[in-house]
GROMACS .gro file of C-alpha atoms in nm:
model
  252
    1MET     CA    1   0.000   0.000   0.000
    2ASN     CA    2   0.115   0.354  -0.072
    3GLU     CA    3   0.172   0.508   0.270
    4SER     CA    4   0.040   0.843   0.142
    5VAL     CA    5  -0.315   0.707   0.119
    6ARG     CA    6  -0.520   0.897   0.373
    7PHE     CA    7  -0.839   0.773   0.533
    8ALA     CA    8  -1.078   0.842   0.816
    9GLY     CA    9  -1.399   0.698   0.956
   10LEU     CA   10  -1.665   0.827   1.189
   11SER     CA   11  -1.979   0.678   1.340
   12ASP     CA   12  -2.267   0.846   1.520
   13VAL     CA   13  -2.574   0.709   1.695
   14GLY     CA   14  -2.805   0.954   1.517
   15ARG     CA   15  -3.099   1.133   1.674
   16LEU     CA   16  -3.356   0.858   1.718
   17ARG     CA   17  -3.168   0.540   1.812
   18ALA     CA   18  -3.068   0.458   2.170
   19THR     CA   19  -2.756   0.262   2.072
   20ASN     CA   20  -2.512   0.253   1.782
   21GLN     CA   21  -2.496  -0.081   1.599
   22ASP     CA   22  -2.271   0.047   1.321
   23CYS     CA   23  -1.899  -0.024   1.321
   24TRP     CA   24  -1.611   0.065   1.090
   25GLY     CA   25  -1.249  -0.040   1.076
   26ALA     CA   26  -0.930  -0.028   0.873
   27ASP     CA   27  -0.622  -0.244   0.833
   28SER     CA   28  -0.371   0.004   0.693
   29ASP     CA   29  -0.110  -0.265   0.627
   30GLN     CA   30  -0.345  -0.432   0.379
   31ALA     CA   31  -0.524  -0.112   0.273
   32LEU     CA   32  -0.847  -0.281   0.376
   33PHE     CA   33  -1.138  -0.061   0.484
   34MET     CA   34  -1.464  -0.195   0.625
   35LEU     CA   35  -1.806  -0.085   0.743
   36ALA     CA   36  -2.072  -0.300   0.907
   37ASP     CA   37  -2.428  -0.214   1.006
   38GLY     CA   38  -2.579  -0.446   1.267
   39VAL     CA   39  -2.926  -0.564   1.173
   40ALA     CA   40  -3.164  -0.399   1.418
   41CYS     CA   41  -3.409  -0.690   1.441
   42SER     CA   42  -3.133  -0.938   1.528
   43THR     CA   43  -3.041  -1.016   1.888
   44ASP     CA   44  -2.713  -0.823   1.893
   45GLY     CA   45  -2.635  -0.642   1.572
   46ALA     CA   46  -2.361  -0.440   1.739
   47LEU     CA   47  -2.171  -0.758   1.831
   48ALA     CA   48  -2.201  -0.898   1.480
   49ALA     CA   49  -2.082  -0.570   1.327
   50ARG     CA   50  -1.787  -0.543   1.564
   51LEU     CA   51  -1.675  -0.900   1.504
   52VAL     CA   52  -1.672  -0.877   1.125
   53VAL     CA   53  -1.470  -0.555   1.135
   54GLU     CA   54  -1.223  -0.698   1.387
   55LEU     CA   55  -1.176  -1.040   1.229
   56LEU     CA   56  -1.218  -1.000   0.853
   57PRO     CA   57  -0.862  -0.863   0.806
   58THR     CA   58  -0.722  -1.198   0.923
   59TYR     CA   59  -0.927  -1.383   0.662
   60VAL     CA   60  -0.825  -1.139   0.389
   61ALA     CA   61  -0.456  -1.178   0.477
   62ARG     CA   62  -0.497  -1.553   0.450
   63HIS     CA   63  -0.655  -1.543   0.104
   64PHE     CA   64  -0.511  -1.238  -0.066
   65LYS     CA   65  -0.157  -1.245  -0.205
   66SER     CA   66  -0.097  -0.925  -0.401
   67ASP     CA   67   0.272  -0.995  -0.460
   68GLU     CA   68   0.228  -1.310  -0.669
   69PRO     CA   69   0.383  -1.236  -1.012
   70ASP     CA   70   0.150  -1.476  -1.195
   71ALA     CA   71  -0.173  -1.364  -1.026
   72LYS     CA   72  -0.472  -1.350  -1.260
   73PRO     CA   73  -0.643  -1.013  -1.321
   74ASP     CA   74  -0.953  -1.126  -1.131
   75GLU     CA   75  -0.760  -1.280  -0.842
   76PRO     CA   76  -0.822  -0.989  -0.600
   77GLU     CA   77  -1.198  -1.027  -0.652
   78ALA     CA   78  -1.190  -1.404  -0.606
   79SER     CA   79  -0.967  -1.379  -0.299
   80LEU     CA   80  -1.171  -1.109  -0.127
   81GLY     CA   81  -1.492  -1.300  -0.199
   82ARG     CA   82  -1.350  -1.622  -0.059
   83ALA     CA   83  -1.227  -1.444   0.253
   84LEU     CA   84  -1.570  -1.298   0.323
   85VAL     CA   85  -1.748  -1.628   0.258
   86GLU     CA   86  -1.512  -1.812   0.492
   87TYR     CA   87  -1.562  -1.553   0.764
   88CYS     CA   88  -1.941  -1.582   0.731
   89ASP     CA   89  -1.926  -1.961   0.753
   90ASP     CA   90  -1.715  -1.941   1.069
   91PHE     CA   91  -1.940  -1.673   1.217
   92ARG     CA   92  -2.249  -1.891   1.173
   93ARG     CA   93  -2.075  -2.180   1.346
   94PHE     CA   94  -1.969  -1.951   1.630
   95ALA     CA   95  -2.320  -1.807   1.667
   96ALA     CA   96  -2.469  -2.156   1.675
   97ALA     CA   97  -2.240  -2.255   1.962
   98ASP     CA   98  -2.230  -1.935   2.168
   99PRO     CA   99  -2.558  -1.793   2.307
  100ARG     CA  100  -2.408  -1.443   2.317
  101ALA     CA  101  -2.403  -1.435   1.937
  102ALA     CA  102  -2.710  -1.648   1.861
  103GLY     CA  103  -2.938  -1.459   1.625
  104SER     CA  104  -2.699  -1.167   1.575
  105ASN     CA  105  -2.652  -1.035   1.224
  106THR     CA  106  -2.496  -0.755   1.022
  107THR     CA  107  -2.433  -0.615   0.677
  108VAL     CA  108  -2.077  -0.554   0.560
  109VAL     CA  109  -1.898  -0.366   0.285
  110ALA     CA  110  -1.522  -0.392   0.245
  111VAL     CA  111  -1.282  -0.232   0.000
  112LEU     CA  112  -0.925  -0.344  -0.065
  113VAL     CA  113  -0.700  -0.086  -0.233
  114THR     CA  114  -0.403  -0.224  -0.426
  115LEU     CA  115  -0.188   0.000  -0.642
  116SER     CA  116  -0.434   0.175  -0.875
  117ARG     CA  117  -0.733  -0.054  -0.821
  118ALA     CA  118  -1.004  -0.098  -0.560
  119THR     CA  119  -1.182  -0.428  -0.501
  120VAL     CA  120  -1.518  -0.411  -0.323
  121ALA     CA  121  -1.720  -0.691  -0.159
  122HIS     CA  122  -2.049  -0.652   0.022
  123LEU     CA  123  -2.350  -0.819   0.179
  124GLY     CA  124  -2.658  -0.610   0.253
  125ASP     CA  125  -2.734  -0.243   0.200
  126SER     CA  126  -2.417  -0.077   0.324
  127ARG     CA  127  -2.261   0.091   0.023
  128ALA     CA  128  -1.937   0.186  -0.150
  129TYR     CA  129  -1.911   0.494  -0.372
  130LEU     CA  130  -1.642   0.634  -0.601
  131PHE     CA  131  -1.604   1.013  -0.591
  132ARG     CA  132  -1.443   1.151  -0.908
  133ASP     CA  133  -1.482   1.475  -1.101
  134ARG     CA  134  -1.711   1.613  -0.829
  135GLN     CA  135  -1.961   1.330  -0.872
  136VAL     CA  136  -2.032   1.013  -0.677
  137ARG     CA  137  -2.092   0.677  -0.844
  138GLN     CA  138  -2.239   0.390  -0.647
  139LEU     CA  139  -2.017   0.082  -0.672
  140THR     CA  140  -2.252  -0.157  -0.493
  141ARG     CA  141  -2.610  -0.268  -0.545
  142ASP     CA  142  -2.818  -0.296  -0.228
  143HIS     CA  143  -2.911  -0.649  -0.127
  144SER     CA  144  -3.257  -0.555  -0.006
  145VAL     CA  145  -3.623  -0.624  -0.071
  146ILE     CA  146  -3.683  -0.263  -0.169
  147GLN     CA  147  -3.400  -0.268  -0.426
  148ASP     CA  148  -3.547  -0.584  -0.580
  149LEU     CA  149  -3.887  -0.412  -0.601
  150ILE     CA  150  -3.731  -0.103  -0.761
  151ASP     CA  151  -3.545  -0.317  -1.015
  152ALA     CA  152  -3.868  -0.501  -1.097
  153GLY     CA  153  -4.047  -0.170  -1.153
  154GLU     CA  154  -4.296  -0.240  -0.874
  155VAL     CA  155  -4.189   0.054  -0.656
  156SER     CA  156  -4.057   0.394  -0.759
  157VAL     CA  157  -3.740   0.540  -0.613
  158GLU     CA  158  -3.948   0.822  -0.469
  159ASP     CA  159  -4.184   0.583  -0.288
  160ALA     CA  160  -3.909   0.349  -0.171
  161GLU     CA  161  -3.805   0.555   0.133
  162HIS     CA  162  -4.155   0.520   0.281
  163HIS     CA  163  -4.211   0.156   0.188
  164PRO     CA  164  -4.258  -0.084   0.483
  165ALA     CA  165  -3.998  -0.323   0.336
  166ARG     CA  166  -3.727  -0.058   0.299
  167ALA     CA  167  -3.511  -0.193   0.585
  168ILE     CA  168  -3.524  -0.565   0.498
  169VAL     CA  169  -3.194  -0.698   0.364
  170THR     CA  170  -3.178  -1.008   0.146
  171ARG     CA  171  -2.810  -1.091   0.198
  172HIS     CA  172  -2.616  -1.067   0.523
  173VAL     CA  173  -2.332  -1.218   0.723
  174ALA     CA  174  -2.547  -1.483   0.892
  175MET     CA  175  -2.737  -1.595   0.583
  176VAL     CA  176  -2.813  -1.964   0.537
  177PRO     CA  177  -2.706  -2.183   0.373
  178HIS     CA  178  -2.423  -1.988   0.212
  179PRO     CA  179  -2.336  -1.618   0.176
  180LEU     CA  180  -2.331  -1.474  -0.174
  181PRO     CA  181  -2.127  -1.154  -0.165
  182ASP     CA  182  -2.109  -0.937  -0.472
  183VAL     CA  183  -1.748  -0.854  -0.557
  184SER     CA  184  -1.623  -0.608  -0.818
  185SER     CA  185  -1.321  -0.395  -0.898
  186VAL     CA  186  -1.271  -0.043  -1.027
  187ASP     CA  187  -0.960   0.128  -1.164
  188LEU     CA  188  -0.854   0.428  -0.960
  189LEU     CA  189  -0.716   0.761  -1.076
  190PRO     CA  190  -0.504   1.007  -0.878
  191GLY     CA  191  -0.730   1.221  -0.662
  192ASP     CA  192  -1.018   0.971  -0.646
  193ARG     CA  193  -1.202   0.913  -0.321
  194ILE     CA  194  -1.383   0.607  -0.194
  195LEU     CA  195  -1.677   0.645   0.042
  196LEU     CA  196  -1.823   0.364   0.250
  197SER     CA  197  -2.157   0.444   0.410
  198SER     CA  198  -2.428   0.287   0.622
  199ASP     CA  199  -2.791   0.343   0.526
  200GLY     CA  200  -2.821   0.603   0.800
  201LEU     CA  201  -2.610   0.822   0.572
  202HIS     CA  202  -2.706   0.741   0.213
  203GLY     CA  203  -3.067   0.680   0.313
  204VAL     CA  204  -3.090   1.045   0.419
  205LEU     CA  205  -2.850   1.235   0.191
  206ASP     CA  206  -2.881   1.215  -0.187
  207ASP     CA  207  -2.587   1.169  -0.423
  208GLU     CA  208  -2.566   1.540  -0.500
  209THR     CA  209  -2.529   1.625  -0.131
  210LEU     CA  210  -2.270   1.353  -0.073
  211ALA     CA  211  -2.069   1.480  -0.370
  212ARG     CA  212  -2.089   1.840  -0.253
  213LEU     CA  213  -1.965   1.754   0.095
  214LEU     CA  214  -1.685   1.532  -0.034
  215ASP     CA  215  -1.580   1.808  -0.272
  216SER     CA  216  -1.579   2.083  -0.009
  217HIS     CA  217  -1.381   1.899   0.260
  218SER     CA  218  -1.034   1.790   0.150
  219ASP     CA  219  -0.947   1.622   0.479
  220PRO     CA  220  -1.109   1.275   0.511
  221ALA     CA  221  -1.197   1.327   0.878
  222ASP     CA  222  -1.358   1.663   0.804
  223ALA     CA  223  -1.556   1.507   0.517
  224CYS     CA  224  -1.687   1.231   0.744
  225ALA     CA  225  -1.785   1.481   1.013
  226ALA     CA  226  -1.963   1.706   0.761
  227MET     CA  227  -2.166   1.421   0.614
  228ILE     CA  228  -2.270   1.293   0.955
  229ALA     CA  229  -2.367   1.643   1.066
  230ALA     CA  230  -2.578   1.684   0.752
  231ALA     CA  231  -2.750   1.350   0.808
  232ASN     CA  232  -2.832   1.449   1.166
  233GLU     CA  233  -2.962   1.785   1.048
  234ALA     CA  234  -3.190   1.593   0.809
  235GLY     CA  235  -3.338   1.403   1.103
  236GLY     CA  236  -3.076   1.139   1.188
  237PRO     CA  237  -3.331   0.852   1.193
  238ASP     CA  238  -3.066   0.579   1.208
  239ASN     CA  239  -2.705   0.518   1.310
  240ILE     CA  240  -2.474   0.704   1.070
  241THR     CA  241  -2.129   0.589   0.960
  242ALA     CA  242  -1.891   0.711   0.690
  243VAL     CA  243  -1.543   0.601   0.586
  244VAL     CA  244  -1.347   0.813   0.336
  245VAL     CA  245  -1.034   0.683   0.161
  246ASP     CA  246  -0.823   0.918  -0.053
  247VAL     CA  247  -0.618   0.800  -0.350
  248PRO     CA  248  -0.296   1.005  -0.371
  249ALA     CA  249  -0.309   1.296  -0.613
  250ASP     CA  250   0.036   1.207  -0.749
  251ASP     CA  251   0.315   0.953  -0.704
  252GLN     CA  252   0.465   1.035  -0.366
   0.00000   0.00000   0.00000
């Protein structure tokens, strides 16, 4: 990893929730950045979110070998996907044996930055965005009932935020029988930014607002704080978490 890559993350309980079940983390040695949003209807979403952020780096290190000279172009995607699947399998076994984790669940989105490429894996409705040329582009597709309804043309985007199924995720860390993470890669350019967000952020602020705040705050920590403040000003109905990763503007 280029040591000049800057990043920051920030999480806030919001204005309506009593506890914060979001969690974010980073493994700077691997340039791995993660965000998890504990599922509110599960027994302990905060525990599930914390565990995936704490333990996933070990699984990624086991599967991902960026220094192999004969690595295939899609190897980062396959390796990150396998790491997440293996973690989920182990988590389900742990939850089945330990009553503290029984019934706990979480979403997760993780991005691995290698040289000039970012590989993203996710389960659920936590998102990854690319910020470039003052615009944000969503890199993930929500694994949710409401997204399926939108894609099928049964619900409009405008009506989705008030739909009773808007918070139901279709893929998650504890899914049975086997997790199916979506994994993709994107080429990075100098000056790009990556944003990871929980639905307490992107469910309240539109793309134009996210882009404006990312554009007006050059420091990653300031950008995270500004987005969370804006989400709280808009009502803060859920826990709010943002992680911002900066790609160096030049070769340093």
